[in-house]
mmCIF file of C-alpha atoms in Angstrom:
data_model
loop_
_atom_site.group_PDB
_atom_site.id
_atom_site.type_symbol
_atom_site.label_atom_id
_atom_site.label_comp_id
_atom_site.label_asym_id
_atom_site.label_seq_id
_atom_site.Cartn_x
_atom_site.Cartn_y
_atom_site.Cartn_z
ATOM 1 C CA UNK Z 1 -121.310 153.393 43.170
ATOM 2 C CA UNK Z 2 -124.662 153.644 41.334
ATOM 3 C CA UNK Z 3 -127.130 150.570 40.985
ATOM 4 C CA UNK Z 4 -128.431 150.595 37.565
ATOM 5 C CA UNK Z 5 -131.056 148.011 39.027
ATOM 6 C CA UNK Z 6 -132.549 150.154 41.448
ATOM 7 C CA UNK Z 7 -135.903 151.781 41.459
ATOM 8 C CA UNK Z 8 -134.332 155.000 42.320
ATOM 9 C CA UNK Z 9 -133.598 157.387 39.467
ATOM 10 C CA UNK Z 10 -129.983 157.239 38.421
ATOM 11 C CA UNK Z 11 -130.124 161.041 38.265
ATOM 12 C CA UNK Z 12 -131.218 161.262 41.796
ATOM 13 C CA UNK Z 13 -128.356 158.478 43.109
ATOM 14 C CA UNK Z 14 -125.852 160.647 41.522
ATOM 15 C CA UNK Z 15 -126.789 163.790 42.392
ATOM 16 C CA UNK Z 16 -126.707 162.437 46.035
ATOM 17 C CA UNK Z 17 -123.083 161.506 45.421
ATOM 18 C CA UNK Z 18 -122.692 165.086 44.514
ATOM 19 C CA UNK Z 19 -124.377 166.255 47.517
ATOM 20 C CA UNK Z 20 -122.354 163.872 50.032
ATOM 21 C CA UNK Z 21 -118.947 165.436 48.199
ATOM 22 C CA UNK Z 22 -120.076 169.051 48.695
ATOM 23 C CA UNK Z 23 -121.045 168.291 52.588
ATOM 24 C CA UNK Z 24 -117.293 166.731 53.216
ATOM 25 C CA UNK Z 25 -115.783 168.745 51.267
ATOM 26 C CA UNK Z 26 -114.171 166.879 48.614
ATOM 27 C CA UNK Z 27 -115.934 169.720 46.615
ATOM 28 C CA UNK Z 28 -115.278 173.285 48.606
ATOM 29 C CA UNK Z 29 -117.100 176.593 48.623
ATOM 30 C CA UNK Z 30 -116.057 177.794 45.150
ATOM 31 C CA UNK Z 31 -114.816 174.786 44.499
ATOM 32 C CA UNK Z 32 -115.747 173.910 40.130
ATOM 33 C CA UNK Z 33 -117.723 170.967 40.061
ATOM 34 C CA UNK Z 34 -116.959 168.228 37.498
ATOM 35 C CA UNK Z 35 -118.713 169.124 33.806
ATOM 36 C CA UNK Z 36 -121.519 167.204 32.344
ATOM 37 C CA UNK Z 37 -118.936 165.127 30.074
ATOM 38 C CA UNK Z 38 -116.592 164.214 33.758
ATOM 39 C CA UNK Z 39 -119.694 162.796 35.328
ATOM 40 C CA UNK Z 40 -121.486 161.032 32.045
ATOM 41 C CA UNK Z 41 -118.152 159.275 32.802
ATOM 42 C CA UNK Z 42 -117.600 158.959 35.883
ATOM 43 C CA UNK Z 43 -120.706 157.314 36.898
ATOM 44 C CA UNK Z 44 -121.475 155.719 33.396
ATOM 45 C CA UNK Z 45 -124.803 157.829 32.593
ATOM 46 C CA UNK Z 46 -126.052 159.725 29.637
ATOM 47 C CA UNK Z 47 -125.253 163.800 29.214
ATOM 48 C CA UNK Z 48 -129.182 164.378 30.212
ATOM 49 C CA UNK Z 49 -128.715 162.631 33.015
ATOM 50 C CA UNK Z 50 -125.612 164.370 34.110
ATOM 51 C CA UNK Z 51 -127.249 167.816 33.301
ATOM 52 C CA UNK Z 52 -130.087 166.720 35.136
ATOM 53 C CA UNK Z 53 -127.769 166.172 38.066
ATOM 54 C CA UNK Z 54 -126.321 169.704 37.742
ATOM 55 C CA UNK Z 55 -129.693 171.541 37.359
ATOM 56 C CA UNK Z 56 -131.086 169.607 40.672
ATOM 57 C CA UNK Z 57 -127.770 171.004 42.223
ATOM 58 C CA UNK Z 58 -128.534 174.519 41.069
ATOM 59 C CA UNK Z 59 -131.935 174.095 42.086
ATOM 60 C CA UNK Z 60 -131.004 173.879 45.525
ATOM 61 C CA UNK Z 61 -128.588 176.590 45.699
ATOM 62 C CA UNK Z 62 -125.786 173.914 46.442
ATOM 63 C CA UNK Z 63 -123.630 175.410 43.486
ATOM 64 C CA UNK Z 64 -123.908 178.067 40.885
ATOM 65 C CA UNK Z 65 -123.179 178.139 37.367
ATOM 66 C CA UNK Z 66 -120.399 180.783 35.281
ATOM 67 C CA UNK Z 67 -121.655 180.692 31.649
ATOM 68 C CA UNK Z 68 -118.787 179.644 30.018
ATOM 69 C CA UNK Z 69 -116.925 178.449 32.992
ATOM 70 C CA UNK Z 70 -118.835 175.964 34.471
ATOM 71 C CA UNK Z 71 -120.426 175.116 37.289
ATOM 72 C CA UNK Z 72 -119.187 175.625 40.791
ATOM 73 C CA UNK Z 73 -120.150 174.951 44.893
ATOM 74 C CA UNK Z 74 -121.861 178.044 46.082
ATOM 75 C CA UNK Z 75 -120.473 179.537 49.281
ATOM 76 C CA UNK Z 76 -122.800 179.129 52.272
ATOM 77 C CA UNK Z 77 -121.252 182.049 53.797
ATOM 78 C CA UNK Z 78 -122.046 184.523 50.763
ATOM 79 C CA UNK Z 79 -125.006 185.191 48.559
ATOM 80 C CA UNK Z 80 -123.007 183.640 45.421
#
């Protein structure tokens, strides 16, 4: 799923992985996003890369993070 010889950041591949799920809905509003540790291995990276992915996620308001909980899809419909 990711090409560890490509030019484009592994960070960046992933988090578009992330985005794709959120947009079909593999990952709903509300829905908890895997943790750092899930996708270091899932997609064979390193934890900064997988927080990385997370904070680039936050970032764009796709998801929200629960200190202590996690991290989870923000709903489009609210102001989560």
């Amino acid at each position: 799923m990711i090409d560890f010889q490509s030019d484009v950041p592994r960070w960046v591949q992933v988090a578009e992985v992330m985005r794709a799920r959120i947009a079909d809905g593999t990952y709903g509003a509300r829905d908890r996003v895997p943790s750092v540790l899930q996708i270091q291995h899932e997609f064979g990276i390193a934890t900064a890369t997988a927080q990385k992915v997370l904070r680039a996620l936050r970032a764009e308001g796709l998801t929200y993070t629960v200190p202590g909980l996690g991290s989870f899809v923000a709903d489009p419909s609210s102001d989560a």
